[in-house]
mmCIF file of C-alpha atoms in Angstrom:
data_model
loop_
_atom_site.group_PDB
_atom_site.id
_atom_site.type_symbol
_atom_site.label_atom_id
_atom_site.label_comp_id
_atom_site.label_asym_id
_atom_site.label_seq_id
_atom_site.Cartn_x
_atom_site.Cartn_y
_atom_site.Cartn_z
ATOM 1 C CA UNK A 1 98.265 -17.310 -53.993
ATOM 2 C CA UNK A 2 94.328 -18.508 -54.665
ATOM 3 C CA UNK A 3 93.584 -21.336 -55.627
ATOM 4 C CA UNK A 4 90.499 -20.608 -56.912
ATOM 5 C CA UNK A 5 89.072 -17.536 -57.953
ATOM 6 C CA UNK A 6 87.958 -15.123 -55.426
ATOM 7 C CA UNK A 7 85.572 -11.691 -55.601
ATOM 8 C CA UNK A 8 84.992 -10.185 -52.382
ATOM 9 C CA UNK A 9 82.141 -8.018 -51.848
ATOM 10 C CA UNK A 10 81.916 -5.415 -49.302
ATOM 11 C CA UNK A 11 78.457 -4.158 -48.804
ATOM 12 C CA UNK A 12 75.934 -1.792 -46.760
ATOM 13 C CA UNK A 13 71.784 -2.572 -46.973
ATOM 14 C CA UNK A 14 71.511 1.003 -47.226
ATOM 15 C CA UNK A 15 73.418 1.417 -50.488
ATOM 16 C CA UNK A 16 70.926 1.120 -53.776
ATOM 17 C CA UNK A 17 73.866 0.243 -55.408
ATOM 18 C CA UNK A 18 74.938 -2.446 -53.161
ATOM 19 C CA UNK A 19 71.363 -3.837 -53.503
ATOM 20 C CA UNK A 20 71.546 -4.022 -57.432
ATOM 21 C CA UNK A 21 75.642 -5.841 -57.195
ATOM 22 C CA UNK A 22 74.535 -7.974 -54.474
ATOM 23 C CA UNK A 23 71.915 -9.449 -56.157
ATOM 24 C CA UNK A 24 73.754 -9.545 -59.587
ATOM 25 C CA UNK A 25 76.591 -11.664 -57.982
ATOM 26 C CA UNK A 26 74.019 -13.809 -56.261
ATOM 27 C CA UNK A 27 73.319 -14.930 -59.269
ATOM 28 C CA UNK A 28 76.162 -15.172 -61.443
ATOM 29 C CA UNK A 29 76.745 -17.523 -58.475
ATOM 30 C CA UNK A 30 74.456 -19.207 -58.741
ATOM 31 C CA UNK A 31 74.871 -19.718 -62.222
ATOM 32 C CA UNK A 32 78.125 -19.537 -64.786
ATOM 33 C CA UNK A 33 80.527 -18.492 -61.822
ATOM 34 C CA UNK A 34 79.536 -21.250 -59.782
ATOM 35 C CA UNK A 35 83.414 -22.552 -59.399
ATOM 36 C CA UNK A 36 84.219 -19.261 -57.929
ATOM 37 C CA UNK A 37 84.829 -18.354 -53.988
ATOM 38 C CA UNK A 38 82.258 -15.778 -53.268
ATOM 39 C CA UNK A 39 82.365 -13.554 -49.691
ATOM 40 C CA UNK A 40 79.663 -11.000 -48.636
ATOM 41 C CA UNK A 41 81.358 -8.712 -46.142
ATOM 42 C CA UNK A 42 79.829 -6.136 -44.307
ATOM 43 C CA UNK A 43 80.720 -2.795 -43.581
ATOM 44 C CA UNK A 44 79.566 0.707 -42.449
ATOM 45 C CA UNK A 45 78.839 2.644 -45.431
ATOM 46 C CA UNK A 46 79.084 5.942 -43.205
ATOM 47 C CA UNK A 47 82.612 4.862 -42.083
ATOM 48 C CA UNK A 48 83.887 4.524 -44.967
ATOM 49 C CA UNK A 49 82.368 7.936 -46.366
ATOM 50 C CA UNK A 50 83.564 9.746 -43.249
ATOM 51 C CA UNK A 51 87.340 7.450 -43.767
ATOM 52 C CA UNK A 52 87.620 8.473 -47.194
ATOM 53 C CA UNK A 53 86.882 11.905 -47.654
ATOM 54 C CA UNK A 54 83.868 10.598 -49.751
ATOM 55 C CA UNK A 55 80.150 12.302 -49.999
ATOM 56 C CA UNK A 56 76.987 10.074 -50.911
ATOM 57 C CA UNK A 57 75.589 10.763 -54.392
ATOM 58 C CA UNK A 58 71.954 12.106 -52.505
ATOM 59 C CA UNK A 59 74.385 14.732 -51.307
ATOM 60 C CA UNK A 60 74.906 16.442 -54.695
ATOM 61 C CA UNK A 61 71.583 17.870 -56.322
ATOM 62 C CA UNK A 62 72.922 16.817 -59.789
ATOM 63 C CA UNK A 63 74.332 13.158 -58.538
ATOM 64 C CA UNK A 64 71.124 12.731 -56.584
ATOM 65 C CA UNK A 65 68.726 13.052 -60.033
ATOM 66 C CA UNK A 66 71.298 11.312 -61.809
ATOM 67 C CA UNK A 67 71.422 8.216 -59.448
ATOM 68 C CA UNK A 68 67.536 7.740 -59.207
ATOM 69 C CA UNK A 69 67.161 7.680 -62.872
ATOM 70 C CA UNK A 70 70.235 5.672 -62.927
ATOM 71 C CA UNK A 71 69.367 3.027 -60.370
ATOM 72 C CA UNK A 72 65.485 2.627 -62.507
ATOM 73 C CA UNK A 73 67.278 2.449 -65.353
ATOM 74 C CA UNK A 74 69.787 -0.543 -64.288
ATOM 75 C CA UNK A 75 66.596 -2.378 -62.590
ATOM 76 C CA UNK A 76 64.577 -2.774 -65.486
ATOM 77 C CA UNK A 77 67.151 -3.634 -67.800
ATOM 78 C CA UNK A 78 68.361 -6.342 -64.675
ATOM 79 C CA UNK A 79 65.064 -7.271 -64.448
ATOM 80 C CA UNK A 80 65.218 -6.695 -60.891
ATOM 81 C CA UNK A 81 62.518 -4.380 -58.898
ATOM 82 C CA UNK A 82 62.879 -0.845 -57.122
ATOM 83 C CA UNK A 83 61.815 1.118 -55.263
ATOM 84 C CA UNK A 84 63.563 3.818 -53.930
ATOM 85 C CA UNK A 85 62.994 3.874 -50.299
ATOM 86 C CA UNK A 86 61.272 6.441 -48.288
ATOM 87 C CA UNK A 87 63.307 6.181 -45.353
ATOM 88 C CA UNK A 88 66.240 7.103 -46.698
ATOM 89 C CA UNK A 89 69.536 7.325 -45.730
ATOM 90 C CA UNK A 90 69.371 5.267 -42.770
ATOM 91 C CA UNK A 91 71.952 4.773 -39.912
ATOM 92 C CA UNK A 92 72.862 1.113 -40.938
ATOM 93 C CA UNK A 93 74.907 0.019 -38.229
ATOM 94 C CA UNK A 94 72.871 -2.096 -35.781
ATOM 95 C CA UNK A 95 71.573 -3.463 -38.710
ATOM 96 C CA UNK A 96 75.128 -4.935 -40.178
ATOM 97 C CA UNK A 97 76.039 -6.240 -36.901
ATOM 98 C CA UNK A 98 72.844 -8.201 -36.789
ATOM 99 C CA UNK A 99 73.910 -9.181 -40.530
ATOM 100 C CA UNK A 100 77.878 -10.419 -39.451
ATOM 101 C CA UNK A 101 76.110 -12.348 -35.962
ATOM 102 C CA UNK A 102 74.157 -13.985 -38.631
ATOM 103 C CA UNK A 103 77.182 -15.024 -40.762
ATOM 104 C CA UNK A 104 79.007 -16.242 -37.697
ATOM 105 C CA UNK A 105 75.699 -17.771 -35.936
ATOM 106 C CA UNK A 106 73.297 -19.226 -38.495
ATOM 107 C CA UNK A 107 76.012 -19.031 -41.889
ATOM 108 C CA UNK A 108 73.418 -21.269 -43.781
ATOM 109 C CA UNK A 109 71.213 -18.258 -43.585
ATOM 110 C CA UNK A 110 73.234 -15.435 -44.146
ATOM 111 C CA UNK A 111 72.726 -15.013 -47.726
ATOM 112 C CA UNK A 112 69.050 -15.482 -47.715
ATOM 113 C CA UNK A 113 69.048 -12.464 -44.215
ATOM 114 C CA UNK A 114 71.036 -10.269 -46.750
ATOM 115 C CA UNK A 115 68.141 -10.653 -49.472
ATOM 116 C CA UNK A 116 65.335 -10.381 -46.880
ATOM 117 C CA UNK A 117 66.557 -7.542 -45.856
ATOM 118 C CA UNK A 118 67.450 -5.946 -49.208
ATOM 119 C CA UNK A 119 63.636 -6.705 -50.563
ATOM 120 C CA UNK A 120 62.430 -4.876 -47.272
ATOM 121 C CA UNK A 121 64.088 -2.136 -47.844
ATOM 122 C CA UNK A 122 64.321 -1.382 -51.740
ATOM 123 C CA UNK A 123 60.874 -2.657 -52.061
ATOM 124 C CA UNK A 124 58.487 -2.644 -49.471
ATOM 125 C CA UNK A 125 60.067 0.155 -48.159
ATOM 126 C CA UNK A 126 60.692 -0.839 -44.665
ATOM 127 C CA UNK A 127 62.677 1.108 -42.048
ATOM 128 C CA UNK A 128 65.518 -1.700 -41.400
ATOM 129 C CA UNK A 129 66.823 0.487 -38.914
ATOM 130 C CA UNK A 130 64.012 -0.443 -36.604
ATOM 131 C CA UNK A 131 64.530 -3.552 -34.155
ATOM 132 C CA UNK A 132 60.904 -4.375 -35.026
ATOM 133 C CA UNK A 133 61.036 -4.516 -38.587
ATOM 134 C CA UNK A 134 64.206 -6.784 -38.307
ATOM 135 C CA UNK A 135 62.954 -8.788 -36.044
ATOM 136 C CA UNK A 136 59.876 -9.199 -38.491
ATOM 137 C CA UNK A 137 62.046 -9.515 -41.356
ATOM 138 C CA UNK A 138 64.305 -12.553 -40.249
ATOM 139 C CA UNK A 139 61.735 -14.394 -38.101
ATOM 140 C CA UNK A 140 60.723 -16.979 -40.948
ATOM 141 C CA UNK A 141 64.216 -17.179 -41.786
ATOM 142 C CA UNK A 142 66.050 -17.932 -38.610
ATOM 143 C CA UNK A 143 63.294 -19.653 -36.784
ATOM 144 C CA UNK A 144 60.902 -17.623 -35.330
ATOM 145 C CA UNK A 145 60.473 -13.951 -33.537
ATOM 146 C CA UNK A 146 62.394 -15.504 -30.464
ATOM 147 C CA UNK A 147 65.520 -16.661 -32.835
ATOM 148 C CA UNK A 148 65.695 -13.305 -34.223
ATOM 149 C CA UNK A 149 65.349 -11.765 -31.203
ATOM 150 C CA UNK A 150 68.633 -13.785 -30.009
ATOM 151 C CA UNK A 151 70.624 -12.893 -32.955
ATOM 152 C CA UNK A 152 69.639 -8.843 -32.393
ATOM 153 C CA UNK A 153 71.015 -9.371 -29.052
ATOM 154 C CA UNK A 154 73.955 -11.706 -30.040
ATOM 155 C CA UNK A 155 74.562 -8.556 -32.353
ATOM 156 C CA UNK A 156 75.679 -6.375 -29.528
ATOM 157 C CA UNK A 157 78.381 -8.653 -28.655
ATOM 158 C CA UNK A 158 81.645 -6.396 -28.680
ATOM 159 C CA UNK A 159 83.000 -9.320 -31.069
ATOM 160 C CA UNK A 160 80.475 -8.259 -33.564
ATOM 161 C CA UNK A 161 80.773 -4.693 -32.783
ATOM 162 C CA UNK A 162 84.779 -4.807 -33.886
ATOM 163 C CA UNK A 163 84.118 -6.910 -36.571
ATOM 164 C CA UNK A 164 81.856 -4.280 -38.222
ATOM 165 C CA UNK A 165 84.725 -2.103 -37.382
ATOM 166 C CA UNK A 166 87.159 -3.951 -38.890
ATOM 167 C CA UNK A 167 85.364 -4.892 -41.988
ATOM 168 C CA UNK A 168 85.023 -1.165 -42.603
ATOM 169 C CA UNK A 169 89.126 -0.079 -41.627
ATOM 170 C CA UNK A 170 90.464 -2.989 -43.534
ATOM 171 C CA UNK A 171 88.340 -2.024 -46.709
ATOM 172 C CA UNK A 172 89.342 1.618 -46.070
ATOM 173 C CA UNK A 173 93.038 0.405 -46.169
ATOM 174 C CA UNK A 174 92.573 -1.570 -49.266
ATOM 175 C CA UNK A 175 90.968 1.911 -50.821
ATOM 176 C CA UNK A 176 87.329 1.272 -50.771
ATOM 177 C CA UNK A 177 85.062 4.862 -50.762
ATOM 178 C CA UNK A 178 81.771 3.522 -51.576
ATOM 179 C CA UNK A 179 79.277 0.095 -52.263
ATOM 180 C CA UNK A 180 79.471 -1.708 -53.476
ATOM 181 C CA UNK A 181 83.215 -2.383 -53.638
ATOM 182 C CA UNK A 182 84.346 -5.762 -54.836
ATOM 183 C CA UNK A 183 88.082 -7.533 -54.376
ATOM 184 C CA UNK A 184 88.726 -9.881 -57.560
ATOM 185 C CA UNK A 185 91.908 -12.133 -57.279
ATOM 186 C CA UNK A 186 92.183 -15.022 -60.234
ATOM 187 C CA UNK A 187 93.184 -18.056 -59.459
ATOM 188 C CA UNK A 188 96.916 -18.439 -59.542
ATOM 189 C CA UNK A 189 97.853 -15.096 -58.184
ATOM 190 C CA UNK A 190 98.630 -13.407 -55.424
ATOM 191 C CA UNK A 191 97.189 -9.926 -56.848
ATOM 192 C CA UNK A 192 93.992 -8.302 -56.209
ATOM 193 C CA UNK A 193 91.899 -5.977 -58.255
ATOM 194 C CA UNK A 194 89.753 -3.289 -56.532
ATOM 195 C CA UNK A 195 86.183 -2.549 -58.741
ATOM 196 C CA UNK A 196 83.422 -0.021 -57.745
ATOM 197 C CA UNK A 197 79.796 -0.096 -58.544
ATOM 198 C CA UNK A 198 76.976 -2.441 -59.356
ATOM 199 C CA UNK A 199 78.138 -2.117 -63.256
ATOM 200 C CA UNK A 200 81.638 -3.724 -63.296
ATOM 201 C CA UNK A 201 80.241 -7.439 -63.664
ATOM 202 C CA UNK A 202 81.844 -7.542 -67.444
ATOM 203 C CA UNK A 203 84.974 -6.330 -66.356
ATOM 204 C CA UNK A 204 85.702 -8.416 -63.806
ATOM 205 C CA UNK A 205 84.466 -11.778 -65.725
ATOM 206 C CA UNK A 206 86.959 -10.228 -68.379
ATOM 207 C CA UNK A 207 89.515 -10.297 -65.983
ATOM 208 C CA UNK A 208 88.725 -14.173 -64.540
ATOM 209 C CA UNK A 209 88.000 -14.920 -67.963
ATOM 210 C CA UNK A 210 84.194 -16.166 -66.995
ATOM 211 C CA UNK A 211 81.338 -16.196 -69.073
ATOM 212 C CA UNK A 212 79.119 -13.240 -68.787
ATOM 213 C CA UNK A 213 75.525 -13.076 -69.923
ATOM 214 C CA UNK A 214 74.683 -9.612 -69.580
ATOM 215 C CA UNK A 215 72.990 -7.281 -67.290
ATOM 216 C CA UNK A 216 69.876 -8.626 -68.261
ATOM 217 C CA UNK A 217 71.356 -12.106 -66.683
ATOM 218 C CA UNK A 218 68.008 -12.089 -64.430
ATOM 219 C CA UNK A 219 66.051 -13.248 -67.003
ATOM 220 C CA UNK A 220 68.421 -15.873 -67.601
ATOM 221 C CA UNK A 221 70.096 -17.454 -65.352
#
């Protein structure tokens, strides 16, 4: 049973949508849901497609206009910037290994890798598949090019390999089929609510009965 509230957020860089919830909950953190327990999680966003049966939006014609008009839509009413990528979809999964050997070598930067990373991609339009570019990216963060190059190779560790692994099986268990996919359990109870998408924000503070200012909460909080 939690003690506190909980939302856990499982997540792949190369998921637009993952960018938009990420940030959103990085700031309702930061802000009016301060008192609750917040975990990033990694996964493979191809796993899970491939576990579930699943096929990414950019696969349909008709999903893949929807989902850029969608995704301009959400970030100017956010007030967060996009741009859709040019290297795009990419095979994420060095790159989320180098993202959990961050969380379990330099935890005090993990958060602020995640964001690097996201900005690279979604708007400088980066290729974060590339050693080079992640190197690049994290270098200010963890220290220098010769820190990030440790982590890259720290990120090879079979440990981190199974932990991606296991990130993505136990979210496939739990039902997960896309990203962002988010695990909400309110203080007090043992149950846990499963919520897709970067748009579920209201539903979930509805459920922890938390304030929620709005998808505009960028220009607020």
């Amino acid at each position: 049973m939690a003690a506190r509230h909980s939302i856990t957020c499982y997540f792949d860089v190369v998921s637009p949508y993952s960018y938009l919830g990420v940030l959103l909950l990085n700031k309702l953190k930061a802000g009016p849901w301060a008192n609750v327990d917040v975990e990033l999680k990694p996964f493979f966003l191809h796993g899970i497609m491939q576990g579930s049966g699943n096929k990414p939006p950019a696969t349909v014609a008709a999903k893949g206009a929807y989902m850029l008009d969608d995704l301009i839509t959400i970030s100017n009413m956010a007030g967060l910037p996009f741009k859709f990528p040019s290297h795009f979809p990419l095979m994420t999964v060095g790159t989320m290994r180098l993202l959990l050997a961050v969380q379990k070598h330099a935890s005090d930067k993990y958060v602020q890798c995640i964001e690097k990373l996201y900005d690279a991609y979604f708007l400088e339009d980066q290729n974060i598949s590339d050693p080079e570019v992640l190197i690049a990216a994290l270098a200010p963060i963890l220290g220098g090019a010769d820190k990030a190059q440790e982590m890259l190779k720290l990120s090879t560790d079979m440990e981190i390999k199974e932990a991606l692994t296991n990130n993505t099986n136990e979210a496939l268990k739990k039902g997960a089929f896309g990203a962002p996919t988010f695990f909400v359990e309110k203080a007090g109870s043992d149950e846990e609510m499963m919520f897709f998408g970067s748009d579920r924000f209201e539903v979930m503070a509805s459920v922890l009965e938390l304030p929620y200012p709005g998808i505009n909460m960028a220009s607020k909080l």
